[in-house]
Short mmCIF file of N, CA and C in Angstrom, two decimals:
data_model
loop_
_atom_site.label_atom_id
_atom_site.label_comp_id
_atom_site.label_asym_id
_atom_site.label_seq_id
_atom_site.Cartn_x
_atom_site.Cartn_y
_atom_site.Cartn_z
N MET S 1 128.05 -29.42 148.42
CA MET S 1 129.06 -28.46 148.82
C MET S 1 129.79 -29.01 150.04
N GLU S 2 131.08 -29.21 149.93
CA GLU S 2 131.85 -29.78 151.02
C GLU S 2 131.96 -28.77 152.15
N GLY S 3 131.79 -29.26 153.38
CA GLY S 3 131.89 -28.40 154.53
C GLY S 3 130.62 -27.65 154.86
N ALA S 4 129.60 -27.77 154.02
CA ALA S 4 128.33 -27.10 154.29
C ALA S 4 127.62 -27.82 155.42
N PRO S 5 126.91 -27.07 156.27
CA PRO S 5 126.17 -27.73 157.35
C PRO S 5 125.04 -28.57 156.76
N PRO S 6 124.63 -29.63 157.46
CA PRO S 6 123.52 -30.43 156.95
C PRO S 6 122.27 -29.58 156.82
N ARG S 7 121.47 -29.86 155.80
CA ARG S 7 120.26 -29.06 155.62
C ARG S 7 119.25 -29.36 156.72
N LYS S 8 118.36 -28.40 156.97
CA LYS S 8 117.32 -28.55 157.99
C LYS S 8 116.43 -29.71 157.61
N ILE S 9 116.17 -30.57 158.58
CA ILE S 9 115.32 -31.74 158.36
C ILE S 9 113.89 -31.37 158.75
N HIS S 10 112.96 -31.56 157.81
CA HIS S 10 111.54 -31.31 158.08
C HIS S 10 110.76 -32.60 158.26
N SER S 11 111.30 -33.71 157.71
CA SER S 11 110.61 -35.00 157.83
C SER S 11 111.64 -36.12 157.84
N VAL S 12 111.40 -37.09 158.72
CA VAL S 12 112.34 -38.20 158.86
C VAL S 12 111.56 -39.51 158.98
N LEU S 13 112.11 -40.53 158.36
CA LEU S 13 111.58 -41.89 158.45
C LEU S 13 112.64 -42.77 159.08
N PHE S 14 112.29 -43.43 160.18
CA PHE S 14 113.16 -44.41 160.80
C PHE S 14 112.74 -45.79 160.32
N MET S 15 113.71 -46.60 159.91
CA MET S 15 113.41 -47.94 159.42
C MET S 15 114.26 -48.98 160.15
N CYS S 16 113.62 -50.11 160.47
CA CYS S 16 114.34 -51.27 160.98
C CYS S 16 113.73 -52.52 160.33
N ALA S 17 114.07 -53.67 160.82
CA ALA S 17 113.64 -54.90 160.16
C ALA S 17 112.13 -55.12 160.23
N TYR S 18 111.53 -54.96 161.43
CA TYR S 18 110.11 -55.31 161.61
C TYR S 18 109.24 -54.18 162.13
N ASN S 19 109.77 -53.00 162.35
CA ASN S 19 109.02 -51.88 162.92
C ASN S 19 108.40 -52.29 164.26
N ALA S 20 109.19 -53.02 165.05
CA ALA S 20 108.69 -53.53 166.32
C ALA S 20 109.51 -53.04 167.51
N VAL S 21 110.79 -52.74 167.32
CA VAL S 21 111.65 -52.36 168.44
C VAL S 21 112.37 -51.04 168.14
N ARG S 22 113.38 -51.08 167.29
CA ARG S 22 114.27 -49.94 167.11
C ARG S 22 113.60 -48.74 166.45
N SER S 23 112.97 -48.93 165.31
CA SER S 23 112.37 -47.77 164.63
C SER S 23 111.19 -47.18 165.39
N PRO S 24 110.31 -47.98 166.04
CA PRO S 24 109.26 -47.34 166.83
C PRO S 24 109.80 -46.58 168.04
N MET S 25 110.89 -47.10 168.64
CA MET S 25 111.51 -46.37 169.74
C MET S 25 112.03 -45.03 169.24
N ALA S 26 112.70 -45.05 168.10
CA ALA S 26 113.25 -43.81 167.52
C ALA S 26 112.12 -42.85 167.16
N GLU S 27 111.06 -43.36 166.55
CA GLU S 27 109.92 -42.51 166.19
C GLU S 27 109.33 -41.85 167.43
N ALA S 28 109.07 -42.64 168.46
CA ALA S 28 108.44 -42.10 169.68
C ALA S 28 109.32 -41.04 170.33
N MET S 29 110.63 -41.30 170.39
CA MET S 29 111.52 -40.31 171.02
C MET S 29 111.63 -39.04 170.19
N ALA S 30 111.74 -39.18 168.87
CA ALA S 30 111.84 -37.99 168.02
C ALA S 30 110.57 -37.14 168.14
N LYS S 31 109.41 -37.79 168.14
CA LYS S 31 108.16 -37.05 168.30
C LYS S 31 108.11 -36.37 169.67
N HIS S 32 108.58 -37.05 170.69
CA HIS S 32 108.58 -36.50 172.04
C HIS S 32 109.49 -35.27 172.13
N PHE S 33 110.69 -35.37 171.58
CA PHE S 33 111.66 -34.28 171.70
C PHE S 33 111.43 -33.13 170.73
N PHE S 34 110.87 -33.40 169.57
CA PHE S 34 110.76 -32.36 168.54
C PHE S 34 109.33 -31.99 168.19
N GLY S 35 108.35 -32.67 168.78
CA GLY S 35 106.95 -32.31 168.57
C GLY S 35 106.60 -32.22 167.10
N LYS S 36 105.92 -31.16 166.75
CA LYS S 36 105.46 -30.98 165.37
C LYS S 36 106.46 -30.23 164.51
N SER S 37 107.63 -29.93 165.04
CA SER S 37 108.62 -29.20 164.23
C SER S 37 109.25 -30.11 163.17
N ILE S 38 109.17 -31.43 163.38
CA ILE S 38 109.66 -32.39 162.39
C ILE S 38 108.60 -33.47 162.24
N TYR S 39 108.24 -33.79 160.99
CA TYR S 39 107.31 -34.89 160.75
C TYR S 39 108.09 -36.20 160.85
N VAL S 40 107.62 -37.11 161.70
CA VAL S 40 108.35 -38.35 161.98
C VAL S 40 107.44 -39.55 161.76
N GLN S 41 107.99 -40.57 161.10
CA GLN S 41 107.30 -41.84 160.93
C GLN S 41 108.32 -42.96 161.08
N SER S 42 107.81 -44.18 161.18
CA SER S 42 108.69 -45.34 161.18
C SER S 42 108.02 -46.46 160.40
N ALA S 43 108.85 -47.36 159.91
CA ALA S 43 108.35 -48.52 159.16
C ALA S 43 109.42 -49.60 159.22
N GLY S 44 109.01 -50.80 158.85
CA GLY S 44 109.94 -51.91 158.80
C GLY S 44 110.12 -52.42 157.39
N ALA S 45 111.23 -53.09 157.16
CA ALA S 45 111.39 -53.77 155.88
C ALA S 45 110.25 -54.77 155.73
N ARG S 46 109.82 -55.31 156.87
CA ARG S 46 108.63 -56.15 156.96
C ARG S 46 107.87 -55.75 158.21
N LYS S 47 106.64 -56.20 158.32
CA LYS S 47 105.80 -55.86 159.47
C LYS S 47 105.96 -56.92 160.55
N GLY S 48 106.22 -56.49 161.78
CA GLY S 48 106.36 -57.41 162.90
C GLY S 48 105.25 -57.21 163.91
N ASP S 49 105.50 -57.61 165.13
CA ASP S 49 104.55 -57.47 166.24
C ASP S 49 105.11 -56.48 167.26
N VAL S 50 104.21 -55.79 167.95
CA VAL S 50 104.61 -54.84 168.99
C VAL S 50 105.46 -55.57 170.03
N ASP S 51 106.54 -54.95 170.44
CA ASP S 51 107.45 -55.53 171.42
C ASP S 51 107.23 -54.87 172.78
N LYS S 52 106.84 -55.66 173.75
CA LYS S 52 106.50 -55.14 175.09
C LYS S 52 107.72 -54.56 175.83
N PHE S 53 108.89 -55.12 175.60
CA PHE S 53 110.09 -54.57 176.25
C PHE S 53 110.40 -53.17 175.71
N ALA S 54 110.23 -52.96 174.42
CA ALA S 54 110.46 -51.64 173.84
C ALA S 54 109.51 -50.62 174.46
N LEU S 55 108.24 -51.00 174.60
CA LEU S 55 107.27 -50.10 175.23
C LEU S 55 107.66 -49.82 176.68
N ALA S 56 108.12 -50.85 177.38
CA ALA S 56 108.48 -50.69 178.80
C ALA S 56 109.63 -49.72 179.00
N VAL S 57 110.67 -49.81 178.17
CA VAL S 57 111.81 -48.91 178.38
C VAL S 57 111.49 -47.48 177.95
N LEU S 58 110.54 -47.31 177.05
CA LEU S 58 110.08 -45.96 176.73
C LEU S 58 109.24 -45.41 177.89
N ASP S 59 108.38 -46.26 178.47
CA ASP S 59 107.59 -45.85 179.63
C ASP S 59 108.50 -45.34 180.75
N GLU S 60 109.66 -45.97 180.92
CA GLU S 60 110.59 -45.58 181.99
C GLU S 60 111.04 -44.12 181.87
N ILE S 61 111.05 -43.59 180.66
CA ILE S 61 111.48 -42.20 180.48
C ILE S 61 110.31 -41.28 180.14
N GLY S 62 109.09 -41.78 180.40
CA GLY S 62 107.90 -40.94 180.25
C GLY S 62 107.40 -40.79 178.83
N ILE S 63 107.74 -41.73 177.95
CA ILE S 63 107.27 -41.68 176.57
C ILE S 63 106.32 -42.85 176.34
N ASP S 64 105.10 -42.54 175.95
CA ASP S 64 104.07 -43.55 175.72
C ASP S 64 104.00 -43.88 174.24
N ALA S 65 104.34 -45.12 173.90
CA ALA S 65 104.27 -45.56 172.50
C ALA S 65 103.28 -46.72 172.34
N HIS S 66 102.37 -46.85 173.28
CA HIS S 66 101.44 -47.99 173.27
C HIS S 66 100.47 -47.97 172.10
N ARG S 67 100.30 -46.85 171.45
CA ARG S 67 99.40 -46.78 170.29
C ARG S 67 100.10 -47.15 168.98
N HIS S 68 101.40 -47.42 169.05
CA HIS S 68 102.15 -47.77 167.83
C HIS S 68 101.62 -49.06 167.23
N LYS S 69 101.41 -49.02 165.92
CA LYS S 69 101.01 -50.21 165.17
C LYS S 69 102.10 -50.48 164.13
N PRO S 70 102.83 -51.59 164.25
CA PRO S 70 103.89 -51.89 163.28
C PRO S 70 103.36 -51.90 161.85
N LYS S 71 104.20 -51.37 160.94
CA LYS S 71 103.82 -51.34 159.52
C LYS S 71 105.06 -51.55 158.67
N SER S 72 104.84 -52.09 157.51
CA SER S 72 105.93 -52.27 156.55
C SER S 72 106.08 -50.99 155.74
N ILE S 73 107.20 -50.88 155.07
CA ILE S 73 107.43 -49.70 154.22
C ILE S 73 106.39 -49.65 153.10
N GLU S 74 105.97 -50.82 152.61
CA GLU S 74 104.95 -50.85 151.55
C GLU S 74 103.61 -50.32 152.07
N GLU S 75 103.26 -50.68 153.31
CA GLU S 75 102.01 -50.17 153.89
C GLU S 75 102.08 -48.66 154.07
N LEU S 76 103.20 -48.16 154.56
CA LEU S 76 103.35 -46.71 154.73
C LEU S 76 103.23 -46.00 153.40
N GLU S 77 103.87 -46.53 152.38
CA GLU S 77 103.80 -45.92 151.05
C GLU S 77 102.37 -45.90 150.53
N GLU S 78 101.64 -46.97 150.76
CA GLU S 78 100.25 -47.06 150.30
C GLU S 78 99.36 -46.08 151.05
N TRP S 79 99.58 -45.93 152.36
CA TRP S 79 98.73 -45.08 153.18
C TRP S 79 98.98 -43.59 152.96
N GLU S 80 100.24 -43.19 152.86
CA GLU S 80 100.49 -41.75 152.80
C GLU S 80 101.58 -41.35 151.83
N GLY S 81 102.15 -42.29 151.13
CA GLY S 81 103.24 -41.96 150.24
C GLY S 81 104.54 -41.83 151.02
N LEU S 82 105.62 -41.71 150.29
CA LEU S 82 106.94 -41.59 150.92
C LEU S 82 107.56 -40.28 150.49
N ASN S 83 107.49 -39.30 151.35
CA ASN S 83 108.05 -37.99 151.05
C ASN S 83 108.83 -37.51 152.27
N PHE S 84 110.06 -37.97 152.39
CA PHE S 84 110.88 -37.67 153.56
C PHE S 84 112.19 -37.03 153.13
N ASP S 85 112.67 -36.09 153.96
CA ASP S 85 113.98 -35.49 153.72
C ASP S 85 115.09 -36.48 154.05
N LEU S 86 114.84 -37.29 155.07
CA LEU S 86 115.88 -38.17 155.60
C LEU S 86 115.28 -39.51 155.98
N ILE S 87 115.95 -40.57 155.56
CA ILE S 87 115.60 -41.93 155.99
C ILE S 87 116.78 -42.43 156.81
N ILE S 88 116.49 -42.81 158.05
CA ILE S 88 117.52 -43.35 158.93
C ILE S 88 117.24 -44.83 159.11
N SER S 89 118.17 -45.65 158.63
CA SER S 89 118.00 -47.10 158.75
C SER S 89 118.81 -47.59 159.95
N LEU S 90 118.21 -48.53 160.67
CA LEU S 90 118.79 -48.98 161.93
C LEU S 90 119.22 -50.44 161.91
N SER S 91 118.98 -51.11 160.79
CA SER S 91 119.38 -52.52 160.65
C SER S 91 119.87 -52.73 159.22
N PRO S 92 120.69 -53.75 158.99
CA PRO S 92 121.19 -54.00 157.63
C PRO S 92 120.07 -54.20 156.61
N GLU S 93 119.06 -54.97 156.98
CA GLU S 93 117.95 -55.21 156.06
C GLU S 93 117.22 -53.92 155.72
N ALA S 94 116.98 -53.08 156.73
CA ALA S 94 116.31 -51.81 156.50
C ALA S 94 117.18 -50.88 155.65
N HIS S 95 118.48 -50.92 155.86
CA HIS S 95 119.36 -50.06 155.07
C HIS S 95 119.32 -50.45 153.59
N HIS S 96 119.34 -51.72 153.33
CA HIS S 96 119.24 -52.20 151.94
C HIS S 96 117.93 -51.70 151.32
N LYS S 97 116.84 -51.81 152.06
CA LYS S 97 115.53 -51.36 151.57
C LYS S 97 115.52 -49.85 151.37
N ALA S 98 116.13 -49.10 152.27
CA ALA S 98 116.18 -47.64 152.15
C ALA S 98 116.94 -47.23 150.90
N LEU S 99 118.05 -47.90 150.63
CA LEU S 99 118.82 -47.58 149.42
C LEU S 99 118.02 -47.89 148.17
N GLU S 100 117.24 -48.96 148.18
CA GLU S 100 116.36 -49.26 147.05
C GLU S 100 115.35 -48.14 146.84
N LEU S 101 114.80 -47.62 147.93
CA LEU S 101 113.80 -46.56 147.84
C LEU S 101 114.36 -45.30 147.20
N THR S 102 115.63 -45.00 147.46
CA THR S 102 116.18 -43.75 146.96
C THR S 102 116.47 -43.79 145.46
N ARG S 103 116.21 -44.90 144.83
CA ARG S 103 116.27 -44.92 143.36
C ARG S 103 115.17 -44.05 142.77
N THR S 104 114.06 -43.94 143.52
CA THR S 104 112.92 -43.15 143.03
C THR S 104 112.55 -42.01 143.97
N LEU S 105 113.23 -41.88 145.10
CA LEU S 105 112.95 -40.81 146.05
C LEU S 105 114.17 -39.91 146.21
N ALA S 106 113.91 -38.63 146.38
CA ALA S 106 115.01 -37.69 146.64
C ALA S 106 115.15 -37.51 148.14
N ALA S 107 115.66 -38.53 148.81
CA ALA S 107 115.85 -38.47 150.26
C ALA S 107 117.28 -38.87 150.59
N ASP S 108 117.82 -38.24 151.62
CA ASP S 108 119.12 -38.67 152.12
C ASP S 108 118.91 -39.92 152.97
N VAL S 109 119.89 -40.80 152.96
CA VAL S 109 119.84 -42.02 153.77
C VAL S 109 121.05 -42.06 154.68
N GLU S 110 120.81 -42.33 155.95
CA GLU S 110 121.89 -42.52 156.91
C GLU S 110 121.70 -43.88 157.56
N TYR S 111 122.79 -44.59 157.72
CA TYR S 111 122.75 -45.89 158.38
C TYR S 111 123.32 -45.75 159.78
N TRP S 112 122.48 -46.03 160.77
CA TRP S 112 122.90 -46.02 162.15
C TRP S 112 122.87 -47.48 162.64
N PRO S 113 123.94 -48.22 162.51
CA PRO S 113 123.92 -49.62 162.96
C PRO S 113 123.52 -49.69 164.44
N THR S 114 122.43 -50.36 164.70
CA THR S 114 121.87 -50.42 166.05
C THR S 114 121.67 -51.87 166.45
N PRO S 115 122.22 -52.28 167.59
CA PRO S 115 122.07 -53.68 168.00
C PRO S 115 120.60 -54.09 168.13
N ASP S 116 120.34 -55.36 167.88
CA ASP S 116 119.00 -55.92 168.03
C ASP S 116 118.88 -56.48 169.45
N PRO S 117 118.15 -55.81 170.34
CA PRO S 117 118.08 -56.29 171.72
C PRO S 117 117.26 -57.57 171.88
N THR S 118 116.50 -57.93 170.87
CA THR S 118 115.67 -59.14 170.99
C THR S 118 116.50 -60.41 171.02
N ILE S 119 117.77 -60.33 170.63
CA ILE S 119 118.60 -61.54 170.63
C ILE S 119 119.31 -61.77 171.96
N VAL S 120 119.19 -60.81 172.88
CA VAL S 120 119.85 -60.93 174.19
C VAL S 120 119.09 -61.94 175.04
N GLN S 121 119.84 -62.82 175.66
CA GLN S 121 119.25 -63.81 176.57
C GLN S 121 119.74 -63.55 177.97
N GLY S 122 118.97 -64.01 178.93
CA GLY S 122 119.33 -63.83 180.33
C GLY S 122 118.10 -63.51 181.15
N SER S 123 118.34 -62.91 182.30
CA SER S 123 117.23 -62.54 183.18
C SER S 123 116.44 -61.40 182.55
N ARG S 124 115.26 -61.16 183.09
CA ARG S 124 114.43 -60.05 182.60
C ARG S 124 115.22 -58.74 182.68
N GLU S 125 115.96 -58.55 183.77
CA GLU S 125 116.72 -57.31 183.94
C GLU S 125 117.83 -57.19 182.90
N GLN S 126 118.49 -58.30 182.57
CA GLN S 126 119.54 -58.27 181.55
C GLN S 126 118.96 -57.92 180.18
N VAL S 127 117.79 -58.47 179.89
CA VAL S 127 117.13 -58.17 178.61
C VAL S 127 116.72 -56.70 178.59
N LEU S 128 116.12 -56.23 179.68
CA LEU S 128 115.73 -54.82 179.74
C LEU S 128 116.95 -53.90 179.61
N ASP S 129 118.07 -54.28 180.19
CA ASP S 129 119.29 -53.47 180.06
C ASP S 129 119.71 -53.35 178.60
N ALA S 130 119.56 -54.42 177.83
CA ALA S 130 119.90 -54.36 176.40
C ALA S 130 118.98 -53.39 175.67
N TYR S 131 117.70 -53.40 176.00
CA TYR S 131 116.75 -52.46 175.40
C TYR S 131 117.06 -51.03 175.83
N ARG S 132 117.43 -50.86 177.09
CA ARG S 132 117.79 -49.51 177.58
C ARG S 132 119.01 -48.98 176.84
N ASP S 133 119.99 -49.84 176.61
CA ASP S 133 121.18 -49.42 175.87
C ASP S 133 120.81 -48.94 174.47
N VAL S 134 119.92 -49.66 173.80
CA VAL S 134 119.46 -49.25 172.46
C VAL S 134 118.72 -47.92 172.56
N ARG S 135 117.80 -47.83 173.52
CA ARG S 135 117.04 -46.59 173.72
C ARG S 135 117.96 -45.40 173.94
N ASP S 136 118.91 -45.55 174.85
CA ASP S 136 119.79 -44.43 175.19
C ASP S 136 120.70 -44.04 174.03
N GLY S 137 121.19 -45.03 173.30
CA GLY S 137 122.02 -44.74 172.12
C GLY S 137 121.24 -44.00 171.05
N LEU S 138 120.02 -44.47 170.80
CA LEU S 138 119.17 -43.79 169.81
C LEU S 138 118.83 -42.38 170.27
N MET S 139 118.53 -42.22 171.55
CA MET S 139 118.17 -40.91 172.07
C MET S 139 119.29 -39.89 171.83
N ARG S 140 120.52 -40.30 172.15
CA ARG S 140 121.67 -39.39 171.94
C ARG S 140 121.78 -38.99 170.46
N ARG S 141 121.71 -39.97 169.58
CA ARG S 141 121.88 -39.68 168.15
C ARG S 141 120.74 -38.83 167.60
N ILE S 142 119.52 -39.12 168.03
CA ILE S 142 118.36 -38.35 167.56
C ILE S 142 118.49 -36.90 167.98
N LYS S 143 118.79 -36.67 169.24
CA LYS S 143 118.92 -35.28 169.73
C LYS S 143 120.02 -34.55 168.98
N GLN S 144 121.13 -35.22 168.75
CA GLN S 144 122.25 -34.59 168.06
C GLN S 144 121.93 -34.32 166.59
N ARG S 145 121.37 -35.28 165.90
CA ARG S 145 121.17 -35.18 164.45
C ARG S 145 120.01 -34.28 164.06
N LEU S 146 118.93 -34.32 164.84
CA LEU S 146 117.73 -33.58 164.44
C LEU S 146 117.62 -32.21 165.08
N ARG S 147 118.56 -31.88 165.92
CA ARG S 147 118.55 -30.56 166.56
C ARG S 147 118.61 -29.48 165.48
N ALA S 148 117.81 -28.46 165.65
CA ALA S 148 117.73 -27.39 164.64
C ALA S 148 118.99 -26.56 164.60
#
């Protein structure tokens, strides 16, 4: 129905390339801001390693994501199945994978192109600034999109 408000989101999956930076940051912030009112998970097109800079910039705003364990979409599907109202992809690779998933899942997919801060070079502070920019951009979009 054109012009209809978006339906209430009860569950969301954030996806990025490795589930190491962007999607775990999004998962941690969504859980922090929305608690148990929305079921939130994250996964990667592939499984990567925990990124210490991502954890550090979340720590700066009082969000602890140190227990995050990166997982691939296949691992998530095996562990708990894939039953989400909304899949938000944050990288081109993840978006491609999300669209593949919707061949068999009834989930909406949104692509939020999000820069990869791991490619930034420079001083520690310059690198952290790139991670902060990603964090702050995701925070704004999450609050706006998932607000009841």
